[in-house]
Amino acid sequence: MPRDLADRLDEFARTMLEAGTAAAMAVAVTDREQTLVVRSYGAAGEGTMFQIGSIGKSFTAIVTLQLVEEGRLDLHAPVTDVLPWFSVGSNHGPITLHHLLTHSAGLIMGAEVATGSNYDVVSLAETEVGFAPGEHLWYSNVGYRVIGWALETITGNGYPQLVRERILDRLEMRESEPWIVQEMRPRLAQAYVGGYDDRPWSKQHGLVPATWIDSAEADGCVCCTAGDLAVYLRAIMNRDRRLLSEQSWAAMCTPHVEDDQDGAREHYGYGLAIAADGIGHGGGMIGHYSKLWAGGDGIGAVAMVSGVAGSEALAQAALALARGEQPQPFGYEPAPSLRDDGSCPEEWRAFLGHYRSHNSWLTNFRVIANGGRLLLEADAVDEVRRPLTPLDDGRFRAGEQPWSPERLWFDTVIDGRAQRAWLSGAAYHRTFTA
């Protein structure tokens, strides 16, 4: 391990702060025995917590497997055995906890129809699956909320209590919280987003404080310091028996489903992404991004940022520096905005335009024509670009893959323009801006 690891991490972090993509950052490196270095930058101190987002899905998987070990859950039984009211449109076989844990249930990603609530699980009854369970991987936040509801039903305890008692307390993670509530604000890094929410971020846009959202849902509501998250990563690396048996760890780290989208070469286990070079997960919240990754060489890193980007780059730089390698220089290159090229067929012209909602996760999107087809574009959220394919029922499939469960449809056409758009069950309304 290089003796100057901390100094070299500081140097790399300075280039990130100068790029303006983050206002606060924290990083830690660990091996299988101990944490090697913990550093914080910008508006973050040693005890500052960050929202770790979807890294929390591995916490959900661990609690689920603990209950399986106790004989209280069956991974391969229909989830309706636990939640008899659960419903989603489907002509296929039943959805199980195994399907939900591996993002292979065919559910939508999540419409966020009710922020800070599990009502999204109820609203799945108004959607339909995109494929037979187990057939593909389609990342679904709401699928993990289904798991959380099942955990609460079986135990009679809230999800945050389960995480605290079954993971945080066992690992002595005293600088972590299993939920996001108002009382935590003084301990959390202030979340920041780009100055504009309808265009790709650039440095001159700056950063502005993000919307606050309470959260206690099982798709990602845990908060940690970098030091505590390194403790958790080390537990995964060592398959810590305080959390799971060896058999359960093996099931969690098995590559159950291949990510067959966009040339990805990763698989998904239970709450963990599995690749040739390691295992871990990323997380994204409103104004917070995080990364947890362990390489096969016994070196792991965690990184968190408050801003628009940088957790992946900081984690990869930490891993490279810990191995005595030169990290890739940090750079942020947003995709250029696309513009309507005038090629929209007449029957779809009413749908072109800019739509907004009070959804804090996806505040707005545009529908434009490009190359004779419609495209959904949301530039401020990871440069989302989803081609729209017309279906026989008048709706559009959103996404390149023919198995995408995401749907977009329009109504209230007045003077040749749709006044409302529905994206996977969430309503957006035409706004006056182009």
Short mmCIF file of C-alpha atoms in Angstrom, two decimals:
data_model
loop_
_atom_site.label_atom_id
_atom_site.label_comp_id
_atom_site.label_asym_id
_atom_site.label_seq_id
_atom_site.Cartn_x
_atom_site.Cartn_y
_atom_site.Cartn_z
CA MET A 1 0.00 0.00 0.00
CA PRO A 2 1.53 3.35 -1.03
CA ARG A 3 2.51 5.41 2.01
CA ASP A 4 1.38 8.62 0.34
CA LEU A 5 -2.12 7.29 -0.44
CA ALA A 6 -3.86 10.06 1.52
CA ASP A 7 -1.81 12.79 -0.14
CA ARG A 8 -2.45 11.45 -3.61
CA LEU A 9 -6.16 11.11 -2.87
CA ASP A 10 -6.16 14.74 -1.71
CA GLU A 11 -4.53 15.79 -4.96
CA PHE A 12 -7.09 13.92 -7.05
CA ALA A 13 -9.98 15.30 -5.00
CA ARG A 14 -8.76 18.86 -5.59
CA THR A 15 -9.17 18.40 -9.33
CA MET A 16 -12.72 17.24 -8.73
CA LEU A 17 -13.59 20.21 -6.54
CA GLU A 18 -12.11 22.53 -9.15
CA ALA A 19 -14.39 20.96 -11.78
CA GLY A 20 -17.35 22.14 -9.70
CA THR A 21 -19.35 18.90 -9.89
CA ALA A 22 -19.51 18.45 -6.11
CA ALA A 23 -19.61 20.65 -3.01
CA ALA A 24 -18.79 17.89 -0.52
CA MET A 25 -17.03 14.54 -0.90
CA ALA A 26 -15.81 11.66 1.25
CA VAL A 27 -13.81 8.54 0.42
CA ALA A 28 -12.38 5.54 2.27
CA VAL A 29 -10.15 2.63 1.28
CA THR A 30 -10.12 -0.71 3.08
CA ASP A 31 -8.55 -4.12 2.80
CA ARG A 32 -9.95 -7.26 4.40
CA GLU A 33 -8.45 -6.38 7.78
CA GLN A 34 -8.87 -2.67 8.36
CA THR A 35 -9.71 0.74 6.96
CA LEU A 36 -6.56 2.17 5.40
CA VAL A 37 -7.57 5.77 4.86
CA VAL A 38 -10.63 8.03 5.28
CA ARG A 39 -10.73 11.50 3.76
CA SER A 40 -13.36 14.23 3.40
CA TYR A 41 -13.38 17.33 1.22
CA GLY A 42 -15.25 20.54 0.61
CA ALA A 43 -18.24 21.04 2.89
CA ALA A 44 -17.83 17.61 4.51
CA GLY A 45 -16.14 16.80 7.79
CA GLU A 46 -14.96 13.50 9.26
CA GLY A 47 -18.38 12.74 10.79
CA THR A 48 -20.51 13.94 7.89
CA MET A 49 -23.03 11.43 6.65
CA PHE A 50 -24.18 11.06 3.06
CA GLN A 51 -27.28 9.46 1.60
CA ILE A 52 -25.99 6.27 -0.03
CA GLY A 53 -29.06 5.55 -2.18
CA SER A 54 -29.21 2.19 -3.90
CA ILE A 55 -26.21 0.82 -2.05
CA GLY A 56 -28.94 0.27 0.52
CA LYS A 57 -30.41 -2.47 -1.68
CA SER A 58 -27.69 -4.78 -0.39
CA PHE A 59 -28.91 -4.01 3.17
CA THR A 60 -32.39 -5.07 2.07
CA ALA A 61 -31.01 -8.27 0.57
CA ILE A 62 -29.16 -9.12 3.78
CA VAL A 63 -32.26 -8.68 5.96
CA THR A 64 -34.25 -10.79 3.49
CA LEU A 65 -31.70 -13.60 3.56
CA GLN A 66 -31.59 -13.48 7.36
CA LEU A 67 -35.33 -14.09 7.45
CA VAL A 68 -34.90 -16.92 4.95
CA GLU A 69 -32.34 -18.49 7.28
CA GLU A 70 -34.86 -18.19 10.09
CA GLY A 71 -37.47 -20.02 8.01
CA ARG A 72 -39.78 -17.01 7.87
CA LEU A 73 -39.47 -16.30 4.12
CA ASP A 74 -39.17 -18.37 0.96
CA LEU A 75 -37.24 -16.69 -1.87
CA HIS A 76 -39.04 -18.74 -4.51
CA ALA A 77 -42.63 -18.53 -3.29
CA PRO A 78 -45.03 -15.99 -4.88
CA VAL A 79 -44.74 -12.64 -3.14
CA THR A 80 -48.53 -12.70 -2.84
CA ASP A 81 -48.07 -15.37 -0.17
CA VAL A 82 -46.85 -12.53 2.05
CA LEU A 83 -48.69 -9.60 0.39
CA PRO A 84 -51.97 -11.11 -0.86
CA TRP A 85 -53.17 -7.72 -2.13
CA PHE A 86 -50.11 -7.18 -4.35
CA SER A 87 -51.07 -6.79 -7.99
CA VAL A 88 -49.49 -5.93 -11.35
CA GLY A 89 -50.72 -6.57 -14.88
CA SER A 90 -49.22 -9.83 -16.17
CA ASN A 91 -49.95 -12.88 -18.30
CA HIS A 92 -46.92 -14.67 -16.87
CA GLY A 93 -46.11 -16.71 -13.79
CA PRO A 94 -45.93 -15.32 -10.24
CA ILE A 95 -43.31 -12.85 -9.06
CA THR A 96 -41.08 -14.05 -6.22
CA LEU A 97 -38.63 -12.41 -3.83
CA HIS A 98 -35.83 -13.91 -5.94
CA HIS A 99 -37.12 -12.01 -8.98
CA LEU A 100 -37.43 -8.78 -7.00
CA LEU A 101 -33.96 -9.07 -5.47
CA THR A 102 -32.40 -9.59 -8.91
CA HIS A 103 -34.41 -6.91 -10.77
CA SER A 104 -35.84 -9.63 -13.00
CA ALA A 105 -39.53 -9.31 -12.09
CA GLY A 106 -40.33 -7.20 -15.16
CA LEU A 107 -41.58 -4.23 -13.11
CA ILE A 108 -41.15 -0.57 -14.02
CA MET A 109 -38.19 1.26 -12.51
CA GLY A 110 -40.55 3.31 -10.36
CA ALA A 111 -42.78 6.27 -11.08
CA GLU A 112 -42.38 8.05 -7.72
CA VAL A 113 -46.09 8.85 -7.68
CA ALA A 114 -45.82 9.40 -3.92
CA THR A 115 -42.48 10.71 -2.66
CA GLY A 116 -41.33 9.25 0.65
CA SER A 117 -44.06 6.61 0.56
CA ASN A 118 -44.61 2.98 -0.34
CA TYR A 119 -47.75 3.86 -2.28
CA ASP A 120 -45.75 3.24 -5.46
CA VAL A 121 -46.11 -0.45 -4.59
CA VAL A 122 -49.90 -0.13 -4.59
CA SER A 123 -49.89 1.81 -7.86
CA LEU A 124 -48.13 -1.08 -9.62
CA ALA A 125 -51.65 -2.49 -10.07
CA GLU A 126 -52.09 0.15 -12.79
CA THR A 127 -48.97 -0.99 -14.68
CA GLU A 128 -47.92 -4.18 -16.43
CA VAL A 129 -44.73 -6.22 -16.54
CA GLY A 130 -42.49 -6.07 -19.59
CA PHE A 131 -41.48 -9.74 -19.63
CA ALA A 132 -41.84 -13.05 -17.83
CA PRO A 133 -40.18 -13.07 -14.40
CA GLY A 134 -36.55 -14.14 -14.61
CA GLU A 135 -36.25 -13.48 -18.35
CA HIS A 136 -34.32 -10.19 -18.29
CA LEU A 137 -32.87 -7.60 -15.93
CA TRP A 138 -34.78 -4.32 -15.67
CA TYR A 139 -33.63 -2.24 -12.72
CA SER A 140 -36.58 -1.56 -10.44
CA ASN A 141 -36.55 0.63 -7.35
CA VAL A 142 -40.20 -0.06 -6.70
CA GLY A 143 -39.44 -3.78 -6.78
CA TYR A 144 -37.25 -3.31 -3.71
CA ARG A 145 -40.04 -1.36 -2.05
CA VAL A 146 -42.19 -4.46 -2.50
CA ILE A 147 -39.50 -6.44 -0.65
CA GLY A 148 -39.44 -3.87 2.14
CA TRP A 149 -43.20 -4.12 2.58
CA ALA A 150 -42.89 -7.91 2.76
CA LEU A 151 -40.15 -7.64 5.41
CA GLU A 152 -42.28 -5.33 7.52
CA THR A 153 -45.32 -7.60 7.16
CA ILE A 154 -43.44 -10.73 8.22
CA THR A 155 -41.65 -9.16 11.20
CA GLY A 156 -44.13 -6.52 12.34
CA ASN A 157 -41.25 -4.02 12.48
CA GLY A 158 -40.50 -1.03 10.30
CA TYR A 159 -37.75 -1.29 7.70
CA PRO A 160 -35.43 1.20 9.47
CA GLN A 161 -35.69 -0.80 12.72
CA LEU A 162 -34.81 -4.00 10.88
CA VAL A 163 -31.72 -2.43 9.30
CA ARG A 164 -30.58 -0.90 12.57
CA GLU A 165 -30.96 -4.05 14.65
CA ARG A 166 -29.87 -6.61 12.07
CA ILE A 167 -26.98 -4.75 10.36
CA LEU A 168 -25.90 -1.41 11.85
CA ASP A 169 -25.85 -2.62 15.46
CA ARG A 170 -24.18 -5.95 14.64
CA LEU A 171 -21.37 -4.20 12.75
CA GLU A 172 -21.17 -1.35 15.30
CA MET A 173 -21.85 1.23 12.60
CA ARG A 174 -22.50 4.10 15.00
CA GLU A 175 -22.18 6.84 12.36
CA SER A 176 -25.00 5.53 10.21
CA GLU A 177 -28.77 5.88 10.15
CA PRO A 178 -31.34 3.53 8.55
CA TRP A 179 -33.61 6.30 7.28
CA ILE A 180 -33.71 9.91 6.15
CA VAL A 181 -35.67 12.14 8.52
CA GLN A 182 -35.69 15.84 9.31
CA GLU A 183 -33.78 15.45 12.58
CA MET A 184 -30.74 14.18 10.67
CA ARG A 185 -30.23 17.31 8.60
CA PRO A 186 -27.42 18.78 10.77
CA ARG A 187 -25.43 15.53 10.38
CA LEU A 188 -25.89 15.13 6.63
CA ALA A 189 -23.97 16.75 3.82
CA GLN A 190 -26.19 19.35 2.19
CA ALA A 191 -27.47 17.88 -1.06
CA TYR A 192 -26.78 19.91 -4.20
CA VAL A 193 -28.08 19.69 -7.75
CA GLY A 194 -27.31 21.61 -10.92
CA GLY A 195 -28.51 25.19 -11.26
CA TYR A 196 -30.89 24.21 -14.07
CA ASP A 197 -33.06 21.10 -14.15
CA ASP A 198 -33.86 21.08 -17.86
CA ARG A 199 -30.46 20.95 -19.56
CA PRO A 200 -27.11 19.15 -19.23
CA TRP A 201 -25.02 20.54 -16.38
CA SER A 202 -21.95 22.65 -17.03
CA LYS A 203 -19.71 24.45 -14.57
CA GLN A 204 -21.17 27.90 -15.23
CA HIS A 205 -24.58 26.63 -14.06
CA GLY A 206 -23.21 26.10 -10.56
CA LEU A 207 -24.86 24.07 -7.81
CA VAL A 208 -27.98 24.87 -5.80
CA PRO A 209 -29.45 23.20 -2.68
CA ALA A 210 -31.58 20.16 -3.53
CA THR A 211 -35.12 19.40 -2.45
CA TRP A 212 -35.35 17.64 0.91
CA ILE A 213 -37.20 14.31 0.98
CA ASP A 214 -37.84 12.05 3.96
CA SER A 215 -37.36 8.38 3.16
CA ALA A 216 -37.71 5.00 4.88
CA GLU A 217 -38.19 2.75 1.84
CA ALA A 218 -36.19 -0.38 1.15
CA ASP A 219 -34.84 0.73 -2.23
CA GLY A 220 -32.38 3.13 -0.61
CA CYS A 221 -32.75 5.21 2.56
CA VAL A 222 -29.56 4.46 4.54
CA CYS A 223 -27.06 7.20 5.45
CA CYS A 224 -23.43 6.62 6.41
CA THR A 225 -20.10 8.31 6.93
CA ALA A 226 -17.30 7.10 4.66
CA GLY A 227 -15.68 5.33 7.61
CA ASP A 228 -18.83 3.40 8.49
CA LEU A 229 -19.50 2.46 4.87
CA ALA A 230 -15.97 1.04 4.70
CA VAL A 231 -16.84 -1.14 7.71
CA TYR A 232 -19.88 -2.40 5.82
CA LEU A 233 -17.87 -3.06 2.65
CA ARG A 234 -15.34 -5.03 4.68
CA ALA A 235 -18.19 -7.18 6.02
CA ILE A 236 -19.16 -8.01 2.42
CA MET A 237 -15.56 -8.72 1.46
CA ASN A 238 -15.13 -11.08 4.42
CA ARG A 239 -18.62 -12.59 4.22
CA ASP A 240 -19.08 -11.62 7.83
CA ARG A 241 -20.90 -14.34 9.80
CA ARG A 242 -22.43 -11.74 12.11
CA LEU A 243 -24.77 -10.98 9.20
CA LEU A 244 -25.21 -14.15 7.14
CA SER A 245 -24.20 -17.78 6.89
CA GLU A 246 -21.69 -18.80 4.26
CA GLN A 247 -24.52 -20.34 2.23
CA SER A 248 -26.49 -17.08 2.25
CA TRP A 249 -23.43 -15.02 1.33
CA ALA A 250 -22.83 -17.37 -1.58
CA ALA A 251 -26.41 -16.87 -2.76
CA MET A 252 -26.10 -13.09 -2.42
CA CYS A 253 -22.89 -12.97 -4.45
CA THR A 254 -24.00 -15.40 -7.17
CA PRO A 255 -24.45 -13.78 -10.62
CA HIS A 256 -28.11 -14.71 -10.98
CA VAL A 257 -29.12 -12.45 -13.89
CA GLU A 258 -27.12 -10.92 -16.73
CA ASP A 259 -27.48 -7.25 -17.55
CA ASP A 260 -28.18 -7.61 -21.27
CA GLN A 261 -28.64 -3.90 -21.98
CA ASP A 262 -26.32 -1.55 -23.84
CA GLY A 263 -23.41 -3.98 -24.00
CA ALA A 264 -23.11 -4.22 -20.22
CA ARG A 265 -20.90 -6.99 -18.93
CA GLU A 266 -22.25 -7.14 -15.42
CA HIS A 267 -24.54 -9.54 -13.62
CA TYR A 268 -26.74 -8.97 -10.61
CA GLY A 269 -26.80 -11.02 -7.45
CA TYR A 270 -29.00 -10.13 -4.48
CA GLY A 271 -28.58 -6.38 -3.97
CA LEU A 272 -25.11 -6.40 -5.56
CA ALA A 273 -23.71 -5.88 -9.04
CA ILE A 274 -21.14 -8.49 -10.02
CA ALA A 275 -18.49 -7.85 -12.66
CA ALA A 276 -15.22 -9.43 -13.77
CA ASP A 277 -13.20 -6.94 -11.72
CA GLY A 278 -15.20 -7.00 -8.51
CA ILE A 279 -18.48 -6.62 -6.70
CA GLY A 280 -20.44 -3.68 -5.29
CA HIS A 281 -23.10 -1.12 -6.06
CA GLY A 282 -23.69 2.53 -6.84
CA GLY A 283 -26.26 4.88 -5.41
CA GLY A 284 -28.02 8.01 -6.55
CA MET A 285 -30.26 10.29 -4.52
CA ILE A 286 -31.44 13.83 -5.17
CA GLY A 287 -28.11 15.66 -4.90
CA HIS A 288 -26.10 12.72 -3.52
CA TYR A 289 -24.14 10.03 -5.39
CA SER A 290 -22.21 7.11 -3.95
CA LYS A 291 -20.15 4.08 -4.93
CA LEU A 292 -19.12 0.95 -3.05
CA TRP A 293 -16.76 -1.47 -4.79
CA ALA A 294 -14.47 -4.33 -3.81
CA GLY A 295 -11.92 -5.74 -6.23
CA GLY A 296 -10.90 -9.37 -6.37
CA ASP A 297 -7.50 -8.43 -4.94
CA GLY A 298 -8.89 -7.69 -1.48
CA ILE A 299 -8.89 -3.90 -1.84
CA GLY A 300 -12.15 -1.97 -1.63
CA ALA A 301 -13.24 1.66 -1.73
CA VAL A 302 -16.30 3.73 -0.98
CA ALA A 303 -16.94 7.26 -2.20
CA MET A 304 -19.76 9.74 -1.71
CA VAL A 305 -20.38 13.16 -3.20
CA SER A 306 -22.93 15.92 -2.84
CA GLY A 307 -23.43 17.36 -6.29
CA VAL A 308 -24.08 16.22 -9.83
CA ALA A 309 -21.37 13.57 -10.34
CA GLY A 310 -18.08 12.13 -9.17
CA SER A 311 -18.61 9.17 -6.84
CA GLU A 312 -17.65 6.59 -9.47
CA ALA A 313 -14.52 8.51 -10.46
CA LEU A 314 -13.45 9.06 -6.84
CA ALA A 315 -13.92 5.39 -5.92
CA GLN A 316 -12.03 4.18 -8.99
CA ALA A 317 -9.22 6.66 -8.33
CA ALA A 318 -8.97 5.46 -4.72
CA LEU A 319 -8.72 1.84 -5.87
CA ALA A 320 -6.07 2.69 -8.46
CA LEU A 321 -3.98 4.73 -6.03
CA ALA A 322 -4.21 2.00 -3.38
CA ARG A 323 -2.74 -0.41 -5.93
CA GLY A 324 0.05 1.98 -6.84
CA GLU A 325 -1.49 2.79 -10.21
CA GLN A 326 -2.23 6.09 -11.90
CA PRO A 327 -5.94 6.98 -11.85
CA GLN A 328 -7.82 8.23 -14.86
CA PRO A 329 -7.97 12.06 -14.85
CA PHE A 330 -11.33 13.38 -13.73
CA GLY A 331 -13.50 14.97 -16.35
CA TYR A 332 -17.20 15.60 -16.72
CA GLU A 333 -18.56 15.58 -20.25
CA PRO A 334 -22.35 15.82 -20.42
CA ALA A 335 -24.11 14.59 -23.51
CA PRO A 336 -25.14 17.43 -25.83
CA SER A 337 -28.79 18.40 -25.83
CA LEU A 338 -30.78 16.98 -28.68
CA ARG A 339 -33.13 19.20 -30.64
CA ASP A 340 -36.29 18.42 -32.53
CA ASP A 341 -35.31 17.90 -36.16
CA GLY A 342 -38.80 18.42 -37.56
CA SER A 343 -39.25 14.81 -38.63
CA CYS A 344 -42.28 14.02 -36.48
CA PRO A 345 -45.08 12.18 -38.32
CA GLU A 346 -48.31 14.19 -38.32
CA GLU A 347 -50.21 11.72 -36.13
CA TRP A 348 -47.77 12.27 -33.26
CA ARG A 349 -47.31 16.03 -33.55
CA ALA A 350 -49.70 16.73 -30.67
CA PHE A 351 -47.32 14.98 -28.28
CA LEU A 352 -44.23 17.12 -28.90
CA GLY A 353 -43.32 19.49 -26.11
CA HIS A 354 -42.04 20.08 -22.59
CA TYR A 355 -43.79 18.42 -19.64
CA ARG A 356 -43.35 19.05 -15.90
CA SER A 357 -44.55 17.66 -12.57
CA HIS A 358 -43.93 18.00 -8.84
CA ASN A 359 -41.91 14.78 -8.96
CA SER A 360 -38.64 15.66 -7.25
CA TRP A 361 -36.80 12.78 -8.94
CA LEU A 362 -37.79 13.53 -12.53
CA THR A 363 -39.07 17.10 -12.56
CA ASN A 364 -39.47 17.41 -16.30
CA PHE A 365 -38.85 15.90 -19.71
CA ARG A 366 -39.22 16.81 -23.35
CA VAL A 367 -40.72 14.80 -26.16
CA ILE A 368 -38.95 15.58 -29.43
CA ALA A 369 -38.71 14.08 -32.90
CA ASN A 370 -35.40 12.72 -34.08
CA GLY A 371 -34.92 10.68 -37.24
CA GLY A 372 -38.62 10.19 -37.76
CA ARG A 373 -39.35 8.79 -34.30
CA LEU A 374 -40.20 10.27 -30.94
CA LEU A 375 -37.68 10.50 -28.14
CA LEU A 376 -38.11 11.22 -24.43
CA GLU A 377 -35.28 13.45 -23.22
CA ALA A 378 -34.50 14.45 -19.62
CA ASP A 379 -31.15 16.20 -19.67
CA ALA A 380 -30.73 17.01 -15.99
CA VAL A 381 -31.08 13.39 -14.83
CA ASP A 382 -28.09 11.48 -16.17
CA GLU A 383 -28.96 12.60 -19.70
CA VAL A 384 -31.93 10.23 -20.04
CA ARG A 385 -32.80 9.53 -23.66
CA ARG A 386 -35.47 6.93 -24.32
CA PRO A 387 -36.72 6.17 -27.81
CA LEU A 388 -40.51 5.87 -27.94
CA THR A 389 -42.02 2.97 -29.86
CA PRO A 390 -45.77 3.13 -30.70
CA LEU A 391 -47.89 0.25 -29.43
CA ASP A 392 -51.25 -1.02 -30.65
CA ASP A 393 -53.13 0.49 -27.68
CA GLY A 394 -52.08 4.07 -28.50
CA ARG A 395 -49.34 4.19 -25.88
CA PHE A 396 -45.58 4.23 -26.42
CA ARG A 397 -42.95 1.90 -25.03
CA ALA A 398 -40.17 4.00 -23.51
CA GLY A 399 -36.74 2.47 -23.95
CA GLU A 400 -34.62 0.76 -26.58
CA GLN A 401 -35.24 -2.78 -25.36
CA PRO A 402 -38.41 -4.54 -26.58
CA TRP A 403 -38.97 -5.83 -23.04
CA SER A 404 -39.03 -2.41 -21.39
CA PRO A 405 -42.07 -2.15 -19.08
CA GLU A 406 -41.99 1.65 -19.13
CA ARG A 407 -44.96 3.26 -20.89
CA LEU A 408 -45.74 6.81 -21.99
CA TRP A 409 -49.14 8.03 -23.11
CA PHE A 410 -50.90 11.33 -23.63
CA ASP A 411 -54.38 12.77 -23.15
CA THR A 412 -56.40 16.00 -23.04
CA VAL A 413 -55.58 17.13 -26.58
CA ILE A 414 -56.69 20.76 -27.06
CA ASP A 415 -55.94 22.80 -30.17
CA GLY A 416 -53.74 20.03 -31.48
CA ARG A 417 -51.55 19.70 -28.37
CA ALA A 418 -51.68 17.10 -25.60
CA GLN A 419 -51.92 18.84 -22.24
CA ARG A 420 -50.91 15.86 -20.13
CA ALA A 421 -48.44 12.98 -20.35
CA TRP A 422 -48.33 9.85 -18.20
CA LEU A 423 -44.94 8.20 -17.67
CA SER A 424 -45.34 4.74 -16.12
CA GLY A 425 -48.34 5.99 -14.16
CA ALA A 426 -47.03 9.41 -13.05
CA ALA A 427 -48.68 12.52 -14.45
CA TYR A 428 -46.79 15.37 -16.14
CA HIS A 429 -48.35 18.47 -17.64
CA ARG A 430 -47.43 20.56 -20.63
CA THR A 431 -45.52 23.67 -19.68
CA PHE A 432 -45.04 26.91 -21.59
CA THR A 433 -41.30 26.52 -22.16
CA ALA A 434 -39.96 24.91 -25.29
#
